[in-house]
Structures are given as C-alpha cells and as structure tokens.
Coordinates of C-alpha atoms and ligand atoms in Angstrom, one line a residue:
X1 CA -12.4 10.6 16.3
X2 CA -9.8 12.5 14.7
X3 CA -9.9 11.4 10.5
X4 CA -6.9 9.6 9.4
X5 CA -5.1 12.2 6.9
X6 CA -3.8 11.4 3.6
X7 CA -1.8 13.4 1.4
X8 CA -2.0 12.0 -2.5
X9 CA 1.8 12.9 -4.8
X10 CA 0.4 12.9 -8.0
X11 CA -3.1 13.4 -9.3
X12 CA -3.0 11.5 -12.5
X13 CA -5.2 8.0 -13.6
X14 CA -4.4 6.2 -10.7
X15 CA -4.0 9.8 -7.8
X16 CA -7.2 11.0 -8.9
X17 CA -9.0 7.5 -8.5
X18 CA -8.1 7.3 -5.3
X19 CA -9.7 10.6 -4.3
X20 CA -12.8 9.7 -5.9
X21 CA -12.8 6.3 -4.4
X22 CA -12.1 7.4 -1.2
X23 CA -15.0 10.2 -1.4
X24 CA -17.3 7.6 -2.8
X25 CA -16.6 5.0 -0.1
X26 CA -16.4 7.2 2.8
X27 CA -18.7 5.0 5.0
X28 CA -16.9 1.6 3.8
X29 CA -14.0 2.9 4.9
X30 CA -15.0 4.1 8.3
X31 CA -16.5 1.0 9.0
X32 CA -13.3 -1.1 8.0
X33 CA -11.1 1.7 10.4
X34 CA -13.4 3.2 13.1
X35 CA -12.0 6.7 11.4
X36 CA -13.1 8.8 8.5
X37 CA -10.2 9.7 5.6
X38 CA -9.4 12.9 4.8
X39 CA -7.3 13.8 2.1
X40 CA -5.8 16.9 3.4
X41 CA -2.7 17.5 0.3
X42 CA -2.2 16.7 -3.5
X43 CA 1.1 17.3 -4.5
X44 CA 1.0 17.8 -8.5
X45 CA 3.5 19.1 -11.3
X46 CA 1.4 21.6 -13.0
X47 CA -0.5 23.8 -10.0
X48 CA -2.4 25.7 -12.9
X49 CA -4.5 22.8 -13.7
X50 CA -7.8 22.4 -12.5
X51 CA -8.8 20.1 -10.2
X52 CA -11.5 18.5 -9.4
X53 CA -11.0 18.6 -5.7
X54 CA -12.8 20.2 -2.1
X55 CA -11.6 23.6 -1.3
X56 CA -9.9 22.9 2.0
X57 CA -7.6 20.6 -0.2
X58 CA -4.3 22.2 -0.4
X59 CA -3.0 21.1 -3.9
X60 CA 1.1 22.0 -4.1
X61 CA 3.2 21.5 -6.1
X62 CA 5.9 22.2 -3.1
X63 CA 6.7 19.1 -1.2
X64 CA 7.8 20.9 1.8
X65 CA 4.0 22.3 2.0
X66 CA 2.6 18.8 2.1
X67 CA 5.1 17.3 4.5
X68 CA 3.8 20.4 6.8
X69 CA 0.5 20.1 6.6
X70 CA -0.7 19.2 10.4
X71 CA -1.7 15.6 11.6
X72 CA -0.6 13.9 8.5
X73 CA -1.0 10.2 9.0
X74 CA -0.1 8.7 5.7
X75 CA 1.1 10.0 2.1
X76 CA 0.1 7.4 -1.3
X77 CA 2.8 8.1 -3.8
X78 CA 1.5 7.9 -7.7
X79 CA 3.8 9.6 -9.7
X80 CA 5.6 8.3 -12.6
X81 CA 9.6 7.9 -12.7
X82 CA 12.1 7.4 -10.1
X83 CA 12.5 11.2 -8.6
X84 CA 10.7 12.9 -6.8
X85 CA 9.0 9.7 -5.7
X86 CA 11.9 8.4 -4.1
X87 CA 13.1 11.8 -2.2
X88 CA 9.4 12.4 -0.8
X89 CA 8.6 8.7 0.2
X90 CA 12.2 8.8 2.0
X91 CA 11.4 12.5 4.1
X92 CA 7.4 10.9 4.8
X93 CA 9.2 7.9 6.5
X94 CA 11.6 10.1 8.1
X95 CA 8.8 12.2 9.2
X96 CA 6.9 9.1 10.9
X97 CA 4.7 8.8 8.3
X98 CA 3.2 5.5 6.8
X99 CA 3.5 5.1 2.6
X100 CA 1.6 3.5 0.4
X101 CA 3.2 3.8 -3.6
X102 CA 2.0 2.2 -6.8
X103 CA 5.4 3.2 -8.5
X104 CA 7.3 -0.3 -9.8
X105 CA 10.2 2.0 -11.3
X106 CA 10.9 3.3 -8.1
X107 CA 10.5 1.1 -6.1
X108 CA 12.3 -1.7 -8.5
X109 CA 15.7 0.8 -8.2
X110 CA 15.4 1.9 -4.6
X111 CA 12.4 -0.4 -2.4
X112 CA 15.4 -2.0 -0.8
X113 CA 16.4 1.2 0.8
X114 CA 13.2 2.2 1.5
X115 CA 11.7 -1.0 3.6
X116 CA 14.9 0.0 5.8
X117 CA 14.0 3.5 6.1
X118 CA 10.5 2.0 6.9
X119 CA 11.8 -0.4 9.4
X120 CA 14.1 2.2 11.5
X121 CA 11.3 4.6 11.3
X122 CA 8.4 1.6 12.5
X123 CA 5.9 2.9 9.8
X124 CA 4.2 1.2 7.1
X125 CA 5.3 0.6 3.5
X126 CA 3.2 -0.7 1.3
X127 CA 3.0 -1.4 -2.7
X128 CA 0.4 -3.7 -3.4
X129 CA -1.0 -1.7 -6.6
X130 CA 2.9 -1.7 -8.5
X131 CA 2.6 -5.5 -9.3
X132 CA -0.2 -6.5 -10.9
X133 CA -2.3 -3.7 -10.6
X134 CA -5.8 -4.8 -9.2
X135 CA -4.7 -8.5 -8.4
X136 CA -4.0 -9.5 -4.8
X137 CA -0.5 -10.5 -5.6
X138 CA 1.9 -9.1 -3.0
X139 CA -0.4 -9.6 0.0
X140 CA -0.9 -13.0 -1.2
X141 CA 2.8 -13.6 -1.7
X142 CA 3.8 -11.4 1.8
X143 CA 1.1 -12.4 4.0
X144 CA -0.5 -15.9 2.7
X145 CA 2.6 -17.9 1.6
X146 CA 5.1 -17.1 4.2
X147 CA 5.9 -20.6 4.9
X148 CA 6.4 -22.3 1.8
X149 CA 9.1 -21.4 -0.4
X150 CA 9.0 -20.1 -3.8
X151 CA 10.7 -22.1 -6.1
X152 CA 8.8 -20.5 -9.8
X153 CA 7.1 -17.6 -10.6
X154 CA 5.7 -17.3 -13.8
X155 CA 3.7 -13.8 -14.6
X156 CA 2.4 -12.2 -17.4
X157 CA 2.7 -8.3 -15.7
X158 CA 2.0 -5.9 -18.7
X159 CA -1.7 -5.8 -19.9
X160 CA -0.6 -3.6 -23.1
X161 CA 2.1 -6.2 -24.3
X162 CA -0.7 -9.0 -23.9
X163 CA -3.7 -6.3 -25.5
X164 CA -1.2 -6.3 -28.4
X165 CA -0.3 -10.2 -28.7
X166 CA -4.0 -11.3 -28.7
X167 CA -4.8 -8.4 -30.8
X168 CA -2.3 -9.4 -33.5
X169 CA -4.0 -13.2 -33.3
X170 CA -7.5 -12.6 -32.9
X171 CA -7.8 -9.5 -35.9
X172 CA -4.6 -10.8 -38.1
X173 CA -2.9 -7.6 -37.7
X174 CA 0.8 -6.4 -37.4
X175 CA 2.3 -4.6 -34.2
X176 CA 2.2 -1.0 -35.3
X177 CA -1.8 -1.5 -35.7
X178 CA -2.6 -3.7 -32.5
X179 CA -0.5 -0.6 -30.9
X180 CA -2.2 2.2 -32.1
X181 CA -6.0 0.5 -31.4
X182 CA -4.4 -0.1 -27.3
X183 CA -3.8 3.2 -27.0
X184 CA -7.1 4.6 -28.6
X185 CA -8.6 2.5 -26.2
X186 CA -6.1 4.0 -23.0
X187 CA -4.9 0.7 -22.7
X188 CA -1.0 2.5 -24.1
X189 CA 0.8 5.3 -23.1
X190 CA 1.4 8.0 -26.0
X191 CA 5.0 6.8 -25.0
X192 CA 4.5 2.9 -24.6
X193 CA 8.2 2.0 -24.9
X194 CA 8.1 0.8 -21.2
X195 CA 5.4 -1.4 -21.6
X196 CA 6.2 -3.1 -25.0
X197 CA 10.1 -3.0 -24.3
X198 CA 10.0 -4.9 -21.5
X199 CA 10.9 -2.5 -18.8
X200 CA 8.0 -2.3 -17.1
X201 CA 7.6 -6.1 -16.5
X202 CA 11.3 -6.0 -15.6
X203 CA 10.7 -3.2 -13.2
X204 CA 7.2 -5.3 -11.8
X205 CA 9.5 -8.5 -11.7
X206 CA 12.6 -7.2 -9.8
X207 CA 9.8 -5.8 -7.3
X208 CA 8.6 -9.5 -6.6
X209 CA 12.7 -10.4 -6.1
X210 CA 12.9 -7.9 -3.5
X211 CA 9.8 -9.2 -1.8
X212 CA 10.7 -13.2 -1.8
X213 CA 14.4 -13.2 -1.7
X214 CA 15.1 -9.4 0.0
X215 CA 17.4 -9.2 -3.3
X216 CA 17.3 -8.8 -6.9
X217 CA 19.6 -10.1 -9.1
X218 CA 22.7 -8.3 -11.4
X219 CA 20.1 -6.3 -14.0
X220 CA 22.8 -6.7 -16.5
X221 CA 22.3 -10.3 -16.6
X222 CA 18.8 -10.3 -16.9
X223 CA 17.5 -11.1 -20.4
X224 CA 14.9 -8.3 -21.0
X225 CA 12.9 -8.0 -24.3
X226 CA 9.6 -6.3 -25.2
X227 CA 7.1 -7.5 -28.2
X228 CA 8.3 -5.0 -31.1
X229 CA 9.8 -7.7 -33.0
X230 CA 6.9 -10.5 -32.4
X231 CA 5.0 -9.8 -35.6
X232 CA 1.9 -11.6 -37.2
X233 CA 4.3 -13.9 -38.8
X234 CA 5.6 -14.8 -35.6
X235 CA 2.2 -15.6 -33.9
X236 CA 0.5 -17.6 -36.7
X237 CA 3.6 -19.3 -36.8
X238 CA 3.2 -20.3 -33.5
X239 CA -0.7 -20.9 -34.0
X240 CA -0.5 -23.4 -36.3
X241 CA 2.2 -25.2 -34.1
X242 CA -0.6 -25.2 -31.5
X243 CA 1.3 -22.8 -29.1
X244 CA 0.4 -19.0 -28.2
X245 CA 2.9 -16.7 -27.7
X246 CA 2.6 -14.7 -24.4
X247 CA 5.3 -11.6 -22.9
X248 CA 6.4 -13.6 -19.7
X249 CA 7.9 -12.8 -17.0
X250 CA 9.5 -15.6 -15.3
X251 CA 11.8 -16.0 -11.9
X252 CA 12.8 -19.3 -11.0
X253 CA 15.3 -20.6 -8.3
X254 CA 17.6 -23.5 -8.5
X255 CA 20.5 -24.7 -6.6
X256 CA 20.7 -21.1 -4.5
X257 CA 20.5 -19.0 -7.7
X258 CA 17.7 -17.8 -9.5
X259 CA 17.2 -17.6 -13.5
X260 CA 15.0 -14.5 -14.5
X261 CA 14.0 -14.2 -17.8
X262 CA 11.4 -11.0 -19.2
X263 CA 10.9 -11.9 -22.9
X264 CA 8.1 -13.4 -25.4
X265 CA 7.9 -17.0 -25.2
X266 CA 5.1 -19.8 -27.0
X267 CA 2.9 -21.8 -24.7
X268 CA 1.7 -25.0 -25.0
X269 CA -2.2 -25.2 -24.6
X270 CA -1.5 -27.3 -21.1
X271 CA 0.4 -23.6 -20.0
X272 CA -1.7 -22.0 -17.2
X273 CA -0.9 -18.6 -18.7
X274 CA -1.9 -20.0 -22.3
X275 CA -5.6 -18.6 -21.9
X276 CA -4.5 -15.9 -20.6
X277 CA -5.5 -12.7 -22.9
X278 CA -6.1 -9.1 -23.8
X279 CA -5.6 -7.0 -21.3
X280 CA -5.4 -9.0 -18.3
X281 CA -2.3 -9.6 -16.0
X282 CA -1.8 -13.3 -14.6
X283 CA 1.0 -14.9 -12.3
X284 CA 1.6 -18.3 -11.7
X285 CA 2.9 -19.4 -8.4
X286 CA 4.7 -22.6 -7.2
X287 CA 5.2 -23.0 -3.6
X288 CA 7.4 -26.0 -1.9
X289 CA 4.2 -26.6 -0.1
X290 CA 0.6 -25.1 -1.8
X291 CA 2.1 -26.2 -5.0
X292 CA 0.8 -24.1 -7.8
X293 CA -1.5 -21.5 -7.4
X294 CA -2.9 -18.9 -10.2
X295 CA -3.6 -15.6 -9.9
X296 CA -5.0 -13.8 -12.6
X297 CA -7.2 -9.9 -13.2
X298 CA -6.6 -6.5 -13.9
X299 CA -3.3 -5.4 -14.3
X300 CA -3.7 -1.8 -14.4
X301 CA -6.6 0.5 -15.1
X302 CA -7.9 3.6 -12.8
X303 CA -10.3 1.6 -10.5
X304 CA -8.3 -1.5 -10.0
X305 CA -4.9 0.3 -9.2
X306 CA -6.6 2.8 -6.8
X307 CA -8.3 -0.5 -5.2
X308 CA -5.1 -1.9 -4.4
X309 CA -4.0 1.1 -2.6
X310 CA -6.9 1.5 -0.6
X311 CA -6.8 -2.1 0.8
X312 CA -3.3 -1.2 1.7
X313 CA -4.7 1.8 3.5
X314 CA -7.2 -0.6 5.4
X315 CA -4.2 -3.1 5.9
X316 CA -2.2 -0.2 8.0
X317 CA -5.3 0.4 10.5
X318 CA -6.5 -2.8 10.9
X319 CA -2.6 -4.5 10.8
X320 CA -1.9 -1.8 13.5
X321 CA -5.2 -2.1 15.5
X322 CA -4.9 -6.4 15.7
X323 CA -1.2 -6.1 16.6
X324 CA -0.8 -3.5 19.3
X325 CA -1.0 -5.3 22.5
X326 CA -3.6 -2.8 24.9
X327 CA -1.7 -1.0 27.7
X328 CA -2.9 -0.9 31.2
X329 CA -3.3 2.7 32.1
X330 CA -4.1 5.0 34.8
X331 CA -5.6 8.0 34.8
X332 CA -5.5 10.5 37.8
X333 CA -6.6 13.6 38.9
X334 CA -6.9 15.7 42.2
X335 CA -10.4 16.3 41.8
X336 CA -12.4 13.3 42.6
X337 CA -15.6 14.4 40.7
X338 CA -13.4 14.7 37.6
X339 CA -12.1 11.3 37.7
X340 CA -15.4 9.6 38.3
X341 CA -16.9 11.8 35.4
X342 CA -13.8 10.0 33.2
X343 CA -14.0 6.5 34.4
X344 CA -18.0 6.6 33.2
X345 CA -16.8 8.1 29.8
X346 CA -14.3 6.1 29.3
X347 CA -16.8 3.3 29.7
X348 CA -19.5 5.1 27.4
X349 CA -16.4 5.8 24.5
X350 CA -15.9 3.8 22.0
X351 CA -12.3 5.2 21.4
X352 CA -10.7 4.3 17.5
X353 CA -13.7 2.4 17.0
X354 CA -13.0 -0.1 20.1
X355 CA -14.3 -0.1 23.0
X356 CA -12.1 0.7 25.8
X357 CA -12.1 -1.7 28.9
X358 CA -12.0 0.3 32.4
X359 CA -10.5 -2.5 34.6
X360 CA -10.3 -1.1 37.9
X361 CA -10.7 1.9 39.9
X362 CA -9.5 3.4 42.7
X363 CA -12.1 3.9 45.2
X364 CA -10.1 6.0 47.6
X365 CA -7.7 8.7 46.9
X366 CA -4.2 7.6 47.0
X367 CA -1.6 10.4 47.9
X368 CA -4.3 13.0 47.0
X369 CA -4.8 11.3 43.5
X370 CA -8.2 9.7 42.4
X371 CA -8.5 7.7 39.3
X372 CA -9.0 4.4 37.7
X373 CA -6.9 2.5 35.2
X374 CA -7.8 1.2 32.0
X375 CA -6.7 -0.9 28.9
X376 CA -6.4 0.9 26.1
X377 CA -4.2 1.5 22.9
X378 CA -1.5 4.1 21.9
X379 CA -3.9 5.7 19.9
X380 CA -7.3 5.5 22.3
X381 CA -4.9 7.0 24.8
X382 CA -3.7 10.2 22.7
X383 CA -7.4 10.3 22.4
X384 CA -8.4 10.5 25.8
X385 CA -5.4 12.6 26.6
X386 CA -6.6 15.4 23.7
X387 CA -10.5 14.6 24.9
X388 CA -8.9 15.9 28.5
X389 CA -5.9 17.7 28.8
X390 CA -5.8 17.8 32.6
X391 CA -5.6 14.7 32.6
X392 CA -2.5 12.9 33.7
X393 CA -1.9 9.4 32.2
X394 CA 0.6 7.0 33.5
X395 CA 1.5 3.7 31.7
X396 CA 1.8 0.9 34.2
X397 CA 5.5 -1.2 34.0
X398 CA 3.0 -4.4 34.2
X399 CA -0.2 -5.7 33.7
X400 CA -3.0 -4.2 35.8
X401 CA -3.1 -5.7 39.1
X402 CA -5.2 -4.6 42.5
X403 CA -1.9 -4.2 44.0
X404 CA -2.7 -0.5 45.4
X405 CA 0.7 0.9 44.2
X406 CA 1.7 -0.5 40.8
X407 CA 4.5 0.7 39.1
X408 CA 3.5 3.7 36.9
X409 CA 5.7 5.6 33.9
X410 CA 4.7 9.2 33.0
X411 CA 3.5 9.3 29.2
Ligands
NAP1 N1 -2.1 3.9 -14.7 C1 -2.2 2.7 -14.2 O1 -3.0 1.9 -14.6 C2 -1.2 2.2 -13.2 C3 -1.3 0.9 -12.7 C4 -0.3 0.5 -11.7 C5 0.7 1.4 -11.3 N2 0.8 2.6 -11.9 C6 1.8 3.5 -11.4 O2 1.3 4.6 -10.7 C7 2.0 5.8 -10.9 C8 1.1 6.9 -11.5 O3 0.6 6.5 -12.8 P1 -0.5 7.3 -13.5 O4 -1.0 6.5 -14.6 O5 -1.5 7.8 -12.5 O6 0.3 8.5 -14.1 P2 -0.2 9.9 -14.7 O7 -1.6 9.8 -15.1 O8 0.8 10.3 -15.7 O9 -0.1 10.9 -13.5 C9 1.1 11.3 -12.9 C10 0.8 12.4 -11.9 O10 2.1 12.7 -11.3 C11 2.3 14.2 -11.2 N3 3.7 14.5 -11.4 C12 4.5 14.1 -12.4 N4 5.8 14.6 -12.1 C13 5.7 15.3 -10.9 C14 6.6 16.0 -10.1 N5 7.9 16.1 -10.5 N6 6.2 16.5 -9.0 C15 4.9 16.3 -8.6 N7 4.0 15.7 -9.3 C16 4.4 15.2 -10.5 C17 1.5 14.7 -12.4 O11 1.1 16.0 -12.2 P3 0.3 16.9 -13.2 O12 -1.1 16.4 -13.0 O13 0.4 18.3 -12.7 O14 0.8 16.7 -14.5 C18 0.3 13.7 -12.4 O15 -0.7 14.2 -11.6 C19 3.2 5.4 -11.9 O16 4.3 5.1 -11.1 C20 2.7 4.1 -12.5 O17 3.7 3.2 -12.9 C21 -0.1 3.1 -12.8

C-alpha cells in the first residue's frame, strides 16, 4: 500500500512532536489507517539548523518545493503568526490536498475563508490542536453535540495566564515573579504578551464562534483583557471573599446575539472552572439538550498538541474510509488468463486495509472482453489500477447486477 504522505510547515515544539510521534507510533498508526505515514517535507524558516530528521526528508524552507514533492496527501501547518500559514494552507487546498493546523491566530482571522476553500476543493480541514491543545474540544463540539444548541460556553483557554493566577495564590507572589518561574518552566514564551494579554484566548475563542455559529462577532466589541493588572492584592482579595479569580473566556447567546467576554473574573466555589488550576485548560459547555458538560486537560505542551493533530490525521482516513459508499466496478481485459489471475488477487488483496468484495464475474467473454466486477473504493481502485496498468476499469452507472450488459463509464 502506498504510505500516506505528510508534509510538516514548521518544525518547532509542536512540528517536531509530531515527527517524533508519528515515528514512534508507526504501527498504531497503520493499524488505525491500513497505511503507513511518511513524512516526506518540513518546511522551516532557518534551513541552516540542524535537524533531527531521516535523510530522504526534504527540509525547505521553499514552499513551492513542498507543494511539489510527489504523492503528497496531506500538509499539518505549525507555524506561528498569520502569514505564511494562511498562503500555504490556501495553495495545499487548492492543490487537493487535506490540512490539518494547530494555528488559532490564523485561523481566528481567516478559518472562515479557508473551510470554503476546503469545501470547493472536497478536502479535509481540521484544527483540533488550536483550541485547547490536548483536550477533545472541537471534535466533541463538531462531531458529538451537533443536535443540541449551544447556548454558554465558558473556557479557561490559556494554561500560562492560569500557571500565573494560581501561582500568585498558592506562593503569595506578584505577577512579574509567577511570570518569570512559567517561563523557566517553558510553560511562557520569552514574549508572553499573547498569552497574558488576552489575545490568545481571544484568538482560541473566536475559533469556537466560527465553529458553532459559522461567524464571529465585531472584534472591536469584544472586551479583551489579559492578567497584567490582577496582582496579589487582587487575588487575596478575592480569597478571603471566598472566590478565585480565573482568566475566562466566556461566549454566551441570548435573544439571537451573543455576548463574548475574554477577561479575569472571581468564581464562586460552586463555579465548575473554580478548581480549575495551574497549567491546565478547561471549558464548560451548556447544550439546549445534554445540559452542561466539562471538559478539562492539557492546554498546550509538545505531546498533547501533536496528539490532537494526529487524531485529526486518523479522523481523515477513517472519516473518509466509513463514508465513501464502495463502487461496483469492472475490470476487463482481452486476455482471459489475465483476468482470472486478477479476480483471484483481488480476492486474496486486502486493498487500503479492506478487503475488497469480487461480486461477480464474467464467465464468458463478452465482445472479446473477460473480466469480473467488484466493489471497491476510490482509493482500492487507483490501487488496483497502479498494481496493473493494463488493466481497464469501468465504473458501473448502477449497482452490480447479473444483467450481462450493465451500463459502464470509463475511469
Ligand atoms: N506550543 C504549544 O504548546 C502549542 C499548542 C497549541 C497550538 N500551538 C500553535 O502551533 C503553532 C506552532 O507553535 P510552536 O510552539 O511549535 O512554535 P515554535 O516552536 O516557535 O516553532 C515555529 C516553527 O515555525 C517555523 N517558521 C516560523 N516562521 C516561518 C516561516 N516564515 N516560514 C517557514 N517556517 C517558519 C520555525 O522555523 P525555524 O525552526 O527555522 O525557526 C519553527 O520551526 C503556533 O501557531 C501555535 O499557536 C502551539
């Protein structure tokens, strides 16, 4: 079976985790897809760098390179900032390609534009690791709660801004000093004005309003602001009142509007986000019909950000294996010997890890031709068409019947 070929943009904390996970796992992963994964391209800024990478890996930092490399199935976007991101992810789809991004900055300005692109193009877009990092959040919200409506959506999305808060609480410090121990324990950027500003739970929040209501609303009315000026004062403050204070992110509808707020905010002990601390991301859901349901893990971090893109990578094989109805096909040939040596190894092949069902076959030569037909995929029939190139394949208009002249269409 040919591999399924990925091409990483960006080999940084979350790029390089998914090539080590993806080496590391490579038997999981063939058992979850029938296929192996190959990562075949790493586009980068800095080619100089070393890289701790196979030889046959061509690392670029050329986009055009990537985009040519051959049989490219699928390209995972980790880069930080709007551009390039946005340009390559656009050209991938345009290309026929399936994407997979764990960029909220990107996709929070142009996901809109780029589901489109995905739709017109019928490939995959998927961004499961830029909301909540390792959490199960979007599936959940895309996948398990289509039905019911979301009426409140309450999140805690930045694990730094939360580090910091309980930090400040639990060793009676000030900001500049919970800061400085979160990022000497990787937990903050070197510049963490995104995190503890606000932006990046704003960017993780107008993400989920793209998702539920396909819209976000005016960012100017938005009231966005970060933890700088929630000091110890502020939290002890808070303590003795009985409340916490937590950075929350909250979306709520009402009366076909929605209020979205991204600020800190005290909880009362009977909060579900109250106990919710360090560096750990949390969202809390209500639904017109499960009611309210609570999510809560790792928000970020190498491993769980590389394990939400690699589910989103299994999601894209196994969506597309479950949903493609099999076509009845026919394959014929001149030379009866041939197509009896096909019909047995097409019954012996496990194509794309499925087994392929040979429904009927001719017996006599019709017109010359001898064959059989069989149901298979798109994919098991590109297969067996690059297994035999002689061979000529014809989807039938209808399902397979024993009527001795079906309708056929050349593929
Ligand atoms: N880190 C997390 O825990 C986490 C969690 C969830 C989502 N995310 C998102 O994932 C993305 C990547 O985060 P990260 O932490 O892995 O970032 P990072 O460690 O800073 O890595 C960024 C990578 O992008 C490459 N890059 C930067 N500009 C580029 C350009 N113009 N062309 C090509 N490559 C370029 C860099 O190349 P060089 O190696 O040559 O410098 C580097 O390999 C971001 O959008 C972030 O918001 C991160």
């Amino acid at each position: 079976m040919r591999p399924i070929r990925v091409a990483l943009l960006g080999f940084g904390t979350v790029g390089s985790s998914v090539y080590e996970i993806i080496q590391s796992h490579q038997q999981k992963l063939k058992q979850l897809t029938g296929r192996n994964i190959e990562v075949a391209g790493i586009l980068v800024k800095d080619e100089q760098k070393r890289r701790d990478v196979a030889d046959q890996v061509v690392i670029t930092s050329d986009y055009q390179q990537i985009l040519n490399i051959p049989d490219l199935d699928v390209i995972i976007e980790a880069i930080v900032g709007v551009e390039p991101g946005y340009t390559c992810l656009t050209e991938a789809i345009e290309k026929g390609l399936h994407v997979i991004t764990a960029n909220k900055e990107m996709l929070a300005h142009k996901g809109n534009e780029l589901r489109d692109a995905a739709r017109r193009h019928n490939v995959s877009l998927k961004c499961e690791a830029s909301v909540g990092g390792g959490i199960p959040l979007i599936g959940t919200l895309t996948q398990l709660l289509q039905v019911n409506t979301m009426t409140k959506i309450e999140a805690i999305l930045n694990g730094t801004s939360n580090y910091i808060l309980t930090d400040i609480l639990t060793n009676q410090t000030g900001f500049e000093q919970s800061l400085k121990a979160a990022q000497e324990l990787g937990y903050a950027e070197a510049d963490p004005a995104n995190d503890v500003d606000g932006y990046d739970a704003f960017y993780k929040l107008m993400v989920l309003s793209d998702l539920l209501f396909k819209k976000q609303p005016a960012w100017n009315q938005v009231a966005v602001k970060g933890i700088r000026e929630t000091g110890l004062k502020e939290i002890l403050a808070a303590d003795q009142a009985g409340l916490k204070i937590k950075h929350l992110a909250l979306l709520e509808t009402s009366d076909g509007g929605a209020w979205t707020s991204v600020e800190p905010v005290a909880l009362t002990d009977s909060h579900p986000l109250y106990s919710v601390d360090g560096v750990d991301n949390a969202v809390n859901l209500n639904g017109d019909l499960v009611g309210e349901v609570k999510l809560q893990g790792p928000g970020a971090g190498a491993y769980p950000t590389a394990s939400a893109i690699l589910e989103d990578l299994i999601q894209i094989y196994q969506h597309k294996e479950d949903n493609i109805q099999n076509d009845a096909v026919e394959f014929k040939s001149r030379d009866k010997q041939r197509a009896e040596q096909w019909f047995v190894l097409s019954q012996q092949s496990s194509l794309a890890g499925k087994n392929v069902s040979s429904n009927w076959k001719f017996e006599g030569d019709i017109d010359g031709w001898y064959g059989y037909q069989l149901s298979a995929t798109e994919e098991q029939i590109e297969v067996l068409k690059e297994t035999y190139p002689e061979t000529k394949a014809y989807r039938l208009a209808g399902l397979p019947t024993q009527s001795a002249t079906p309708a056929l269409v050349s593929i």
